[in-house]
PDB file of C-alpha atoms in Angstrom:
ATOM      1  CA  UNK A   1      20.988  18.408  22.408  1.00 42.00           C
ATOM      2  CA  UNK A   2      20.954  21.234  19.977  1.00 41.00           C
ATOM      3  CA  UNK A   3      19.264  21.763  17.077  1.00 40.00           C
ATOM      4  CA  UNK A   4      21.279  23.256  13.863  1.00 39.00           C
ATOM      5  CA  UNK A   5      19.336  24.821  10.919  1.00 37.00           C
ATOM      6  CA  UNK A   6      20.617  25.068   7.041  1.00 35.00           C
ATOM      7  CA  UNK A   7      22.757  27.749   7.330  1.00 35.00           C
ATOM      8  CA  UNK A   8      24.860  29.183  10.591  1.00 34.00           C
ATOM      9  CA  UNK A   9      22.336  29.417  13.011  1.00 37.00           C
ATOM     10  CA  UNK A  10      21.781  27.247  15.828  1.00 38.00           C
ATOM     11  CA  UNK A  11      19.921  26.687  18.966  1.00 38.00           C
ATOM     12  CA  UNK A  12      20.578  25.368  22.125  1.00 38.00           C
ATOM     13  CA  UNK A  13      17.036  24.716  23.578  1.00 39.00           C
ATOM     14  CA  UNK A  14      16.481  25.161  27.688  1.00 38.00           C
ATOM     15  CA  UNK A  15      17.560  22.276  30.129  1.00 38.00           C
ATOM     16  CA  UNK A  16      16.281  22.048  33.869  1.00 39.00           C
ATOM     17  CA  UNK A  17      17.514  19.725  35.441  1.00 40.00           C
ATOM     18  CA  UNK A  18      17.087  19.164  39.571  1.00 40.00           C
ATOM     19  CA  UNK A  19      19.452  17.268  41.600  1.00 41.00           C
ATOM     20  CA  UNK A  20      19.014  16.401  45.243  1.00 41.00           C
ATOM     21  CA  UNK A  21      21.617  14.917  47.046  1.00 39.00           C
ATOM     22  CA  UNK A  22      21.315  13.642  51.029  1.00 41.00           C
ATOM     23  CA  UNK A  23      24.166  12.808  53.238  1.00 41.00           C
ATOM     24  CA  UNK A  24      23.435  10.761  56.420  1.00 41.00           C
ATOM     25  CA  UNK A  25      26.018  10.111  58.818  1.00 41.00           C
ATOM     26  CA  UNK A  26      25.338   8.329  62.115  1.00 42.00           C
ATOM     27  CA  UNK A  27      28.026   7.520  65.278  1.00 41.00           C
ATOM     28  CA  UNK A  28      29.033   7.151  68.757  1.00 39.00           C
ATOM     29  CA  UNK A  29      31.030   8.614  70.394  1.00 38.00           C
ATOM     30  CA  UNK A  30      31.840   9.440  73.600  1.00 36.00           C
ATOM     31  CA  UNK A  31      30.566  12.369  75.450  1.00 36.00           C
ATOM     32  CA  UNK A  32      33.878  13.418  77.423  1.00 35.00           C
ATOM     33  CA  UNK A  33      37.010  15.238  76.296  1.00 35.00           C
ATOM     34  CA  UNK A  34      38.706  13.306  78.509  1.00 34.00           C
ATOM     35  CA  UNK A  35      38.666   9.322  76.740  1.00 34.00           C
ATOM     36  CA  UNK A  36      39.732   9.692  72.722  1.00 34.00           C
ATOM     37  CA  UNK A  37      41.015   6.557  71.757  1.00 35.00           C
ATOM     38  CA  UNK A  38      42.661   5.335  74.827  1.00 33.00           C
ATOM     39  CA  UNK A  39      45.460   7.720  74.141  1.00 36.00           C
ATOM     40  CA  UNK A  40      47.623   9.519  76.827  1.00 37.00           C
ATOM     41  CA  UNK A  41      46.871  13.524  76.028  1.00 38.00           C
ATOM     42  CA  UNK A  42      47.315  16.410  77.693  1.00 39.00           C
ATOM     43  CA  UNK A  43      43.264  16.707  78.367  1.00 44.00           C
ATOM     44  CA  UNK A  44      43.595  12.837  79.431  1.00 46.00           C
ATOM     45  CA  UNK A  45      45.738  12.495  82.353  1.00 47.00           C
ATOM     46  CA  UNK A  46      42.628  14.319  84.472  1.00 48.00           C
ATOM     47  CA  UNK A  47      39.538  12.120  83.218  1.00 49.00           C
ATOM     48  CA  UNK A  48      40.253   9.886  85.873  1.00 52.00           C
ATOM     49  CA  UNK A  49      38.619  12.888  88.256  1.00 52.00           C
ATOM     50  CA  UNK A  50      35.045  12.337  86.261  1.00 50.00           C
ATOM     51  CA  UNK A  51      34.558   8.848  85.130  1.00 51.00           C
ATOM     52  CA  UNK A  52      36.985   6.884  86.996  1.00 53.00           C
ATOM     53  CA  UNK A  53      38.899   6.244  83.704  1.00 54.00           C
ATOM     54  CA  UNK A  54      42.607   6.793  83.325  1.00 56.00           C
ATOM     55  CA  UNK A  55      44.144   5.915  80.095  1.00 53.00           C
ATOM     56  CA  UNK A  56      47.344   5.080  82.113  1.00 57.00           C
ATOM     57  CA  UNK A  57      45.991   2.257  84.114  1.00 60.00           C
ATOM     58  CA  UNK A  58      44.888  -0.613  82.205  1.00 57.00           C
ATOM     59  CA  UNK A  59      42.499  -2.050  85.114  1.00 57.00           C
ATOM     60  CA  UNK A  60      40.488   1.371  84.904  1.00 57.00           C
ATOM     61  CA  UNK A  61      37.093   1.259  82.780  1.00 55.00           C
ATOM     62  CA  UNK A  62      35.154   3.839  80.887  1.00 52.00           C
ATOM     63  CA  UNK A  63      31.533   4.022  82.229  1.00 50.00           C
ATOM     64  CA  UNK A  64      28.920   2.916  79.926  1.00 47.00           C
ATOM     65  CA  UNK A  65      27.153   5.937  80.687  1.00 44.00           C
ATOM     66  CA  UNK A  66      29.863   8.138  78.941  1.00 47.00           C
ATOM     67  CA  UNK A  67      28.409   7.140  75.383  1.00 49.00           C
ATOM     68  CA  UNK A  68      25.964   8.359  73.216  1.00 52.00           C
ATOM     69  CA  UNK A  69      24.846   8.628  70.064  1.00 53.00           C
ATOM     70  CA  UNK A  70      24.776  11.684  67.353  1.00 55.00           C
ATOM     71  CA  UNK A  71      23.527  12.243  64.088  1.00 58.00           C
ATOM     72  CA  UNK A  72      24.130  14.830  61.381  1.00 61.00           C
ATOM     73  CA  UNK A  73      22.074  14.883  58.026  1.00 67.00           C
ATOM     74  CA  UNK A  74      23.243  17.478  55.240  1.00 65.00           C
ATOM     75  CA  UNK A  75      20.625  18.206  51.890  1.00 72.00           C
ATOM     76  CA  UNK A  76      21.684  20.008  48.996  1.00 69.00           C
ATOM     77  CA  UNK A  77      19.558  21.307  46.170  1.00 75.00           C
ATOM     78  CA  UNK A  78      20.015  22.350  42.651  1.00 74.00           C
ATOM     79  CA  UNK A  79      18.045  23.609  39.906  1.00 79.00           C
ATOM     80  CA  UNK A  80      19.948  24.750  36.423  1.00 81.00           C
ATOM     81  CA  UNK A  81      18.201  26.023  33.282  1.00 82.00           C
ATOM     82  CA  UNK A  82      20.589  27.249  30.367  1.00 84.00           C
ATOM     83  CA  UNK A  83      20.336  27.848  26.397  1.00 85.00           C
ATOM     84  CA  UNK A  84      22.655  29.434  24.128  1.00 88.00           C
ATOM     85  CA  UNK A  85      22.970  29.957  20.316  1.00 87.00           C
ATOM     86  CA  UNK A  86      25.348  30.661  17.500  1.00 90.00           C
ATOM     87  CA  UNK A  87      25.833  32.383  14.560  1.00 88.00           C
ATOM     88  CA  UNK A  88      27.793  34.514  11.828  1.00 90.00           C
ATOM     89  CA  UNK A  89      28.136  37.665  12.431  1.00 90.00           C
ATOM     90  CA  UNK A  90      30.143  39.310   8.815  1.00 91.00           C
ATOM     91  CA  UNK A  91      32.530  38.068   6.484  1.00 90.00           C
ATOM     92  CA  UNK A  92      36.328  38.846   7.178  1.00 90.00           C
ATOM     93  CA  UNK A  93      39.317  38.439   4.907  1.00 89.00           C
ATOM     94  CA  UNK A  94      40.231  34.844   6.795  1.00 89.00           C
ATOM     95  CA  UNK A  95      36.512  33.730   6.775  1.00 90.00           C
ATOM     96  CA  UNK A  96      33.269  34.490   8.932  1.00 91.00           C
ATOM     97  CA  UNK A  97      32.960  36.265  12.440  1.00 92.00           C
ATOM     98  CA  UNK A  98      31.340  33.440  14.329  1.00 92.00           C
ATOM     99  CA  UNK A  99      30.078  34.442  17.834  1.00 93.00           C
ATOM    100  CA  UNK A 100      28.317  32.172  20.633  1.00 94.00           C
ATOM    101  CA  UNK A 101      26.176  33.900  23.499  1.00 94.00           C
ATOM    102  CA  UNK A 102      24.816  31.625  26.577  1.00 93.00           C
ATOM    103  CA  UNK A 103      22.387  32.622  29.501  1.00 93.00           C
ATOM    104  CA  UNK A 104      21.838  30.624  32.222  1.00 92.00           C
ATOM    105  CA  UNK A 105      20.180  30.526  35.904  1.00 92.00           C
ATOM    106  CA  UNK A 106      20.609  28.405  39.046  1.00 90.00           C
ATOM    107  CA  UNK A 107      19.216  27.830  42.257  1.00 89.00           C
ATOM    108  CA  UNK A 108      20.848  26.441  45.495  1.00 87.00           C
ATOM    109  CA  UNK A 109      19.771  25.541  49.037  1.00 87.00           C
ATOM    110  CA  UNK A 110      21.585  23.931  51.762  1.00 82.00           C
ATOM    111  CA  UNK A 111      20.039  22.597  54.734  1.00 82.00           C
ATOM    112  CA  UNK A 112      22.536  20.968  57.085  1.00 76.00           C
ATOM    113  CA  UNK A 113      21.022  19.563  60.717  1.00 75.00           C
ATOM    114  CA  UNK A 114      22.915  18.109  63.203  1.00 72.00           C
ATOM    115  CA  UNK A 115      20.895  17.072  66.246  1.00 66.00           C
ATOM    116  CA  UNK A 116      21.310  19.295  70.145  1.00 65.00           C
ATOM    117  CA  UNK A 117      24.107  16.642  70.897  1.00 62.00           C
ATOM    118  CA  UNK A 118      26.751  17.293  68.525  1.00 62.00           C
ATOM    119  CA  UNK A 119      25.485  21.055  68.274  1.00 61.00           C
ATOM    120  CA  UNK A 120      25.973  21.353  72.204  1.00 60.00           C
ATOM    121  CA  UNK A 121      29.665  20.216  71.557  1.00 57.00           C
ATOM    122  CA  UNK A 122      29.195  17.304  73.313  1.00 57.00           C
ATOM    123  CA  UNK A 123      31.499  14.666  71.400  1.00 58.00           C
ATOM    124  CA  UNK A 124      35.026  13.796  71.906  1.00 56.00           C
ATOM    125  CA  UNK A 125      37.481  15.642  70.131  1.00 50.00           C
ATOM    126  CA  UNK A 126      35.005  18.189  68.461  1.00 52.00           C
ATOM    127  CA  UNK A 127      31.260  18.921  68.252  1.00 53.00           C
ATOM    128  CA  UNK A 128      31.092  16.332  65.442  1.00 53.00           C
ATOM    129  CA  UNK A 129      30.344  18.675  63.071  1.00 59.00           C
ATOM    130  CA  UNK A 130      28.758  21.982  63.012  1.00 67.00           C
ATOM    131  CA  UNK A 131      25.000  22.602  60.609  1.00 72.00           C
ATOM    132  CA  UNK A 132      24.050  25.454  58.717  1.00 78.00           C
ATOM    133  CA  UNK A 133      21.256  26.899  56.642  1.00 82.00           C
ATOM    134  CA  UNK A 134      21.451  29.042  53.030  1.00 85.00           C
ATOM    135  CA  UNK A 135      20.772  29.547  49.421  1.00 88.00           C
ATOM    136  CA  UNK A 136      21.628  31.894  46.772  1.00 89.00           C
ATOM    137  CA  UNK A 137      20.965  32.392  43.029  1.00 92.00           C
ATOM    138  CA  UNK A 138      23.002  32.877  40.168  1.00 92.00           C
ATOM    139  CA  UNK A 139      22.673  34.328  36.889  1.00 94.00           C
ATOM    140  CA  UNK A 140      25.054  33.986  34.055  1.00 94.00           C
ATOM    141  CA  UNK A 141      25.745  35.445  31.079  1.00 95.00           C
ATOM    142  CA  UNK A 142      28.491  34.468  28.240  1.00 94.00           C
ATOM    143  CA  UNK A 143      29.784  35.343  24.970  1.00 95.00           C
ATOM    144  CA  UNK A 144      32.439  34.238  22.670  1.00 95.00           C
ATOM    145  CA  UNK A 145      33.362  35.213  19.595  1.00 94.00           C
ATOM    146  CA  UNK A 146      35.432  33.416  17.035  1.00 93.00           C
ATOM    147  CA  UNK A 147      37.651  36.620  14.700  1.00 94.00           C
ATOM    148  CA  UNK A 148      39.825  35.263  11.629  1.00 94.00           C
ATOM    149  CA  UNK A 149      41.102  38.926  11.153  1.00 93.00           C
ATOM    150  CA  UNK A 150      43.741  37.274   8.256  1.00 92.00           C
ATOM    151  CA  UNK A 151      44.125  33.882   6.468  1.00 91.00           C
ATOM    152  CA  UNK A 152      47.377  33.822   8.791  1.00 92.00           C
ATOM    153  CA  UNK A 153      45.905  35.437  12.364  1.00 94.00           C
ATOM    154  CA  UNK A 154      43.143  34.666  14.303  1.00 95.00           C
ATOM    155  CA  UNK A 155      41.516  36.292  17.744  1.00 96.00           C
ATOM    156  CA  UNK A 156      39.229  34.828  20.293  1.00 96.00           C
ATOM    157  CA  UNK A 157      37.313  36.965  22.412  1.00 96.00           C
ATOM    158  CA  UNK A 158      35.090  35.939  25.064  1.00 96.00           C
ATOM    159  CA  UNK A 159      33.392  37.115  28.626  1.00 96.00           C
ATOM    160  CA  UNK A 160      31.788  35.732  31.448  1.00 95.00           C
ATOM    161  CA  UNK A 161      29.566  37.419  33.914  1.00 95.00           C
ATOM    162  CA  UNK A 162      28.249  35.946  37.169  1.00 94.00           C
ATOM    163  CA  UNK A 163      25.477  37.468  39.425  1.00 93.00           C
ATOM    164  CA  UNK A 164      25.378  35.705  42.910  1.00 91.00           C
ATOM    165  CA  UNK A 165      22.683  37.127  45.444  1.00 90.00           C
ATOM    166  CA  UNK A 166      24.283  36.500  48.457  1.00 84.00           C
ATOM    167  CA  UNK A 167      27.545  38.439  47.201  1.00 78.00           C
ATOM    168  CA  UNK A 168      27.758  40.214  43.939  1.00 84.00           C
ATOM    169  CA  UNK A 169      28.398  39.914  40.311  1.00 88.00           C
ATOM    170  CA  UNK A 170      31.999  39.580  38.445  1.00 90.00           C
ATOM    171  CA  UNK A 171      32.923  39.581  35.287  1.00 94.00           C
ATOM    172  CA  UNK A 172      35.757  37.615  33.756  1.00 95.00           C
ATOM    173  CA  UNK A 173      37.404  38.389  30.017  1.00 96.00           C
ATOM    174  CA  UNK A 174      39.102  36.144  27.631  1.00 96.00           C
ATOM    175  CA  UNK A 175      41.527  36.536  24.400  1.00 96.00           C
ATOM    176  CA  UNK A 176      43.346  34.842  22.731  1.00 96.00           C
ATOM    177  CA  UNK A 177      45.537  35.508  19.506  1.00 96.00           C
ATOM    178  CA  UNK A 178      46.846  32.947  17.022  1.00 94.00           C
ATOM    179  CA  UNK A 179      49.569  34.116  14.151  1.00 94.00           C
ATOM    180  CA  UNK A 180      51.359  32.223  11.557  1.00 92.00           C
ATOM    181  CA  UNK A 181      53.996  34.408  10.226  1.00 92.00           C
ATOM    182  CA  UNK A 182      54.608  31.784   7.775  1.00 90.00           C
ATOM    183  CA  UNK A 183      53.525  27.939   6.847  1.00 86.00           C
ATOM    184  CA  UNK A 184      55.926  25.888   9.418  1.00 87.00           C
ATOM    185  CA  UNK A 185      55.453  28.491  12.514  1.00 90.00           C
ATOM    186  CA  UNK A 186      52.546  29.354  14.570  1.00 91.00           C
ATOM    187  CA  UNK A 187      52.690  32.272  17.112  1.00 93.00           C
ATOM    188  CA  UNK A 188      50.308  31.998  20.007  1.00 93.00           C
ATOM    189  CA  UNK A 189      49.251  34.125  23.254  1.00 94.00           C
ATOM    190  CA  UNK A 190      46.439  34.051  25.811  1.00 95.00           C
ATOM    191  CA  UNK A 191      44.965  36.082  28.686  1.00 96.00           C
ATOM    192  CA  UNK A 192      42.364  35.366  31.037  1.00 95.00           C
ATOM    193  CA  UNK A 193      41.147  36.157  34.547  1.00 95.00           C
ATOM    194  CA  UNK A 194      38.640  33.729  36.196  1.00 92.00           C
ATOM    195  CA  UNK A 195      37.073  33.276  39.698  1.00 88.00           C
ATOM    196  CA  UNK A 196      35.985  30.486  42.121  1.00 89.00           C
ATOM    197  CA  UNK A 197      32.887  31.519  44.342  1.00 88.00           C
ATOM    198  CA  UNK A 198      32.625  30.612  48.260  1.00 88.00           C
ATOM    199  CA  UNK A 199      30.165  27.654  48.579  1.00 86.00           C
ATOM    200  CA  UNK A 200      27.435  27.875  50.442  1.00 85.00           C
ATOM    201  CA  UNK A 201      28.868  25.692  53.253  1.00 82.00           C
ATOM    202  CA  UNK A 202      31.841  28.179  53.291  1.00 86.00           C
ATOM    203  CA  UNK A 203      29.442  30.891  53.943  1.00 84.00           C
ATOM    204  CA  UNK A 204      26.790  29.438  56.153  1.00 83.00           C
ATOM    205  CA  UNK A 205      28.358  26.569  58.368  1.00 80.00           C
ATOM    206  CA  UNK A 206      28.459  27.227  62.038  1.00 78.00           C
ATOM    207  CA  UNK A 207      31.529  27.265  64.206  1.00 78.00           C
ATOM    208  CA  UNK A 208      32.775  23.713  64.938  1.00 73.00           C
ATOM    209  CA  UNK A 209      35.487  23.058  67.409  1.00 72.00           C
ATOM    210  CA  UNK A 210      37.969  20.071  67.954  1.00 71.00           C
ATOM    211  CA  UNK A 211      41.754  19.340  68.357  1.00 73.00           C
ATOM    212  CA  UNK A 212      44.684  18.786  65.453  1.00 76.00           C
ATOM    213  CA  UNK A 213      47.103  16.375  66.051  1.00 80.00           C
ATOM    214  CA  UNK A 214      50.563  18.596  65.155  1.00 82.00           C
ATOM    215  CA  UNK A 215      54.564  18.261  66.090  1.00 87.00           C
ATOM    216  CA  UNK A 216      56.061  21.056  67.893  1.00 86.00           C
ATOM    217  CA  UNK A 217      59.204  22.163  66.403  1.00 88.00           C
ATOM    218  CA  UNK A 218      59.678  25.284  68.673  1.00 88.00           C
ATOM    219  CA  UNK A 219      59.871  22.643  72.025  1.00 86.00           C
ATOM    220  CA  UNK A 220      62.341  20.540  69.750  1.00 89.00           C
ATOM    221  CA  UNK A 221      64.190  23.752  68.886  1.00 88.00           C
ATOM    222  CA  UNK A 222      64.440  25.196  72.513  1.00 88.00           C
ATOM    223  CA  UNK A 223      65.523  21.841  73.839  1.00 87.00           C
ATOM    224  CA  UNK A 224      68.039  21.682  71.394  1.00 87.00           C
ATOM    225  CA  UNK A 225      66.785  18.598  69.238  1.00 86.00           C
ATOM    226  CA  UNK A 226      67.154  17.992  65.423  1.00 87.00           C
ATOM    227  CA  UNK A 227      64.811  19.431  63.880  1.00 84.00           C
ATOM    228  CA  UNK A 228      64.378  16.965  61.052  1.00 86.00           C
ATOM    229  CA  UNK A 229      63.507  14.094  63.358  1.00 86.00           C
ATOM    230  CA  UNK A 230      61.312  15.795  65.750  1.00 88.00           C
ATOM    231  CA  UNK A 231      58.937  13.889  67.573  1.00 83.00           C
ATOM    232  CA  UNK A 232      57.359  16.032  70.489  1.00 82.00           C
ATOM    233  CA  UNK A 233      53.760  15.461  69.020  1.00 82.00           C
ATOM    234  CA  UNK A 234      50.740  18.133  71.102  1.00 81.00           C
ATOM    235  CA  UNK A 235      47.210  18.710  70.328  1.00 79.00           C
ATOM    236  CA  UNK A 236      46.335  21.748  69.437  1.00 79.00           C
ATOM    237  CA  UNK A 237      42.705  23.460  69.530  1.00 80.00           C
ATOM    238  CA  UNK A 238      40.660  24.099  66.151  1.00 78.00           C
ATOM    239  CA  UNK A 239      37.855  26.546  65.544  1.00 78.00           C
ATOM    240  CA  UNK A 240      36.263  26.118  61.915  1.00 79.00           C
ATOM    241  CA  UNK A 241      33.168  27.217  60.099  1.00 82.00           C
ATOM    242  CA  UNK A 242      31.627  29.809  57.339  1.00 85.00           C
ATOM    243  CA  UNK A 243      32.234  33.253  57.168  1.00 87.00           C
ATOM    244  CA  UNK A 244      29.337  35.423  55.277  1.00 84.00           C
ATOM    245  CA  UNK A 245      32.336  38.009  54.492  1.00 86.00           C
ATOM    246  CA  UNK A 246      34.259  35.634  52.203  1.00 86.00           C
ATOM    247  CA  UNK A 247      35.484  36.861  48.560  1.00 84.00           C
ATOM    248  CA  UNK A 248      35.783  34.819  45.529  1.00 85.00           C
ATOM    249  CA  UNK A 249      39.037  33.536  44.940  1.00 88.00           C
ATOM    250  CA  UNK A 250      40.123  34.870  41.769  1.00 91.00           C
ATOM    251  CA  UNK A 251      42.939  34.414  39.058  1.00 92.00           C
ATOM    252  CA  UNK A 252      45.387  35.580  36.128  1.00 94.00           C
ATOM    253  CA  UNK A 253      46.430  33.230  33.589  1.00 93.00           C
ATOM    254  CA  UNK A 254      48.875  34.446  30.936  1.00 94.00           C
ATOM    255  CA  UNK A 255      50.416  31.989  28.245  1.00 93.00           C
ATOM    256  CA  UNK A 256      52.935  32.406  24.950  1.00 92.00           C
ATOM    257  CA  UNK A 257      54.156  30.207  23.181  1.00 92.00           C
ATOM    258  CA  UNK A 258      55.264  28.886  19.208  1.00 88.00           C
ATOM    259  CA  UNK A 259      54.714  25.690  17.560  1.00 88.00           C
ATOM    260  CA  UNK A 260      57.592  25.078  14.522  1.00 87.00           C
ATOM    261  CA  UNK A 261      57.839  22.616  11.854  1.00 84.00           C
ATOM    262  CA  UNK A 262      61.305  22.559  11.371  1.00 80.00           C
ATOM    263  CA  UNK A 263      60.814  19.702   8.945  1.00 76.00           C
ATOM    264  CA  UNK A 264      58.652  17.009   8.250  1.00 74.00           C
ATOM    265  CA  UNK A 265      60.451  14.583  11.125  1.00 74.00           C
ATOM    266  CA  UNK A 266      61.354  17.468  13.439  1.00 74.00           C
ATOM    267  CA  UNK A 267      59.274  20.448  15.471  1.00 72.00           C
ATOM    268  CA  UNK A 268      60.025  22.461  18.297  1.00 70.00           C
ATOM    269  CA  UNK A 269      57.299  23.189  20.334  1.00 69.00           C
ATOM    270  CA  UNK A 270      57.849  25.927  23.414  1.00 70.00           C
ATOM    271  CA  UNK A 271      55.154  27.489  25.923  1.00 70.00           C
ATOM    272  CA  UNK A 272      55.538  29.452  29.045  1.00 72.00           C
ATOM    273  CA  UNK A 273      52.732  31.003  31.417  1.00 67.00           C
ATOM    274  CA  UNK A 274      51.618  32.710  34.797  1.00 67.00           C
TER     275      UNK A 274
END
């Protein structure tokens, strides 16, 4: 909670706040590619050659021995302080020049272990699940400011800038304008660029491998099937995991649009944006 003075000023004092939060996931599954399921696969019709289980013969078994267990246990930590304030800055024709400024810091660490089973790539259908170690710091830094040039226009200004030590700052501008050319019509427009950083898990999660279920429309196609109602189903190999060379995703948003009081029962209101 802040605390407001008589006046315009007011403080936002420092928060810290640390969260920790623990994932646990425990399974069996079985140690051969061969016996998902009890589904007929491509990688199935051979299993028979190791365990003396074939998923087309119902008198077959799958040897007890071809089980095990796995474990994979994921912590993530954060620590956040932050404190801003606000005040006037001068008087303008359409009133006072109000302007907020905001500076914060965070911590983060990941810690994701997954025991020499799963890691070895040992469990049906995938590794079951792939660990990885990180953390990073941020520090932020924002402003906005609040301009009634006229009784009849209005601009708001801000910026954001982000510091992230494992892969650089960015900065990220906003403005807005607001313009009543007369009592019954507002004019409005709005720019703004913003940004979503990789997690850590995006950066630092090792390589985990299974198999995604998917139709293949190019063996319908070549045998000359409908497309539409294609139902050659194949398994297809999957690689996924982190990459330290990752970018932040980043955007443009553009808006414009007018709000009109045609009369006291009717408005038109119209927006379009990018």
């Amino acid at each position: 909670m802040g605390v407001c003075y008589v006046g315009s000023y007011c403080f936002q004092p420092l928060k810290n706040s640390t969260n920790d939060y623990v994932n646990f996931t425990w399974g069996t599954r079985y140690l051969l590619d061969g016996a998902q399921n009890g589904l007929v696969g491509s990688r199935d019709q051979d299993a028979d050659k190791f365990v003396g289980w074939d998923p087309r013969d119902p008198n077959s078994a799958l040897p007890g021995g071809a089980t095990a267990n796995y474990d994979k246990r994921m912590t993530a930590d954060y620590l956040d302080f932050s404190g801003g304030f606000s005040f006037d800055v001068i008087e303008l024709p359409g009133g006072d020049l109000g302007m907020y400024v905001d500076a914060a810091y965070r911590e983060e660490t990941l810690d994701w272990q997954v025991d020499a089973l799963a890691g070895a790539g040992l469990i049906i259908g995938g590794n079951g699940g792939a660990g990885g170690i990180g953390e990073r710091e941020v520090s932020s830094a924002y402003f906005e400011m609040v301009v009634p040039v006229m009784d009849n226009l209005e601009v708001n200004l801000a910026g954001r800038y982000d510091d992230y030590s494992d892969f650089g700052g960015t900065f990220n501008p906003q403005v807005s304008i607001r313009y009543n050319p007369i009592e019954s019509l507002m004019l409005r427009a709005s720019y703004g660029e913003g940004f979503r950083a990789p997690t850590l898990s995006d950066f630092n999660q090792g390589i985990s491998e299974g198999y995604d279920d998917l139709t293949n429309y190019v063996k319908c196609y070549e045998d000359g099937d409908d497309i539409d109602s294609c139902a050659v189903r194949e398994e297809a190999p999957t690689r996924t995991g982190g990459n330290k060379d990752l970018d932040p995703e980043e955007s443009e948003t553009m808006n414009l649009g007018l709000v009109w009081d045609i009369t006291d029962n009717i408005g038109l209101l119209w927006i379009t944006g990018s």
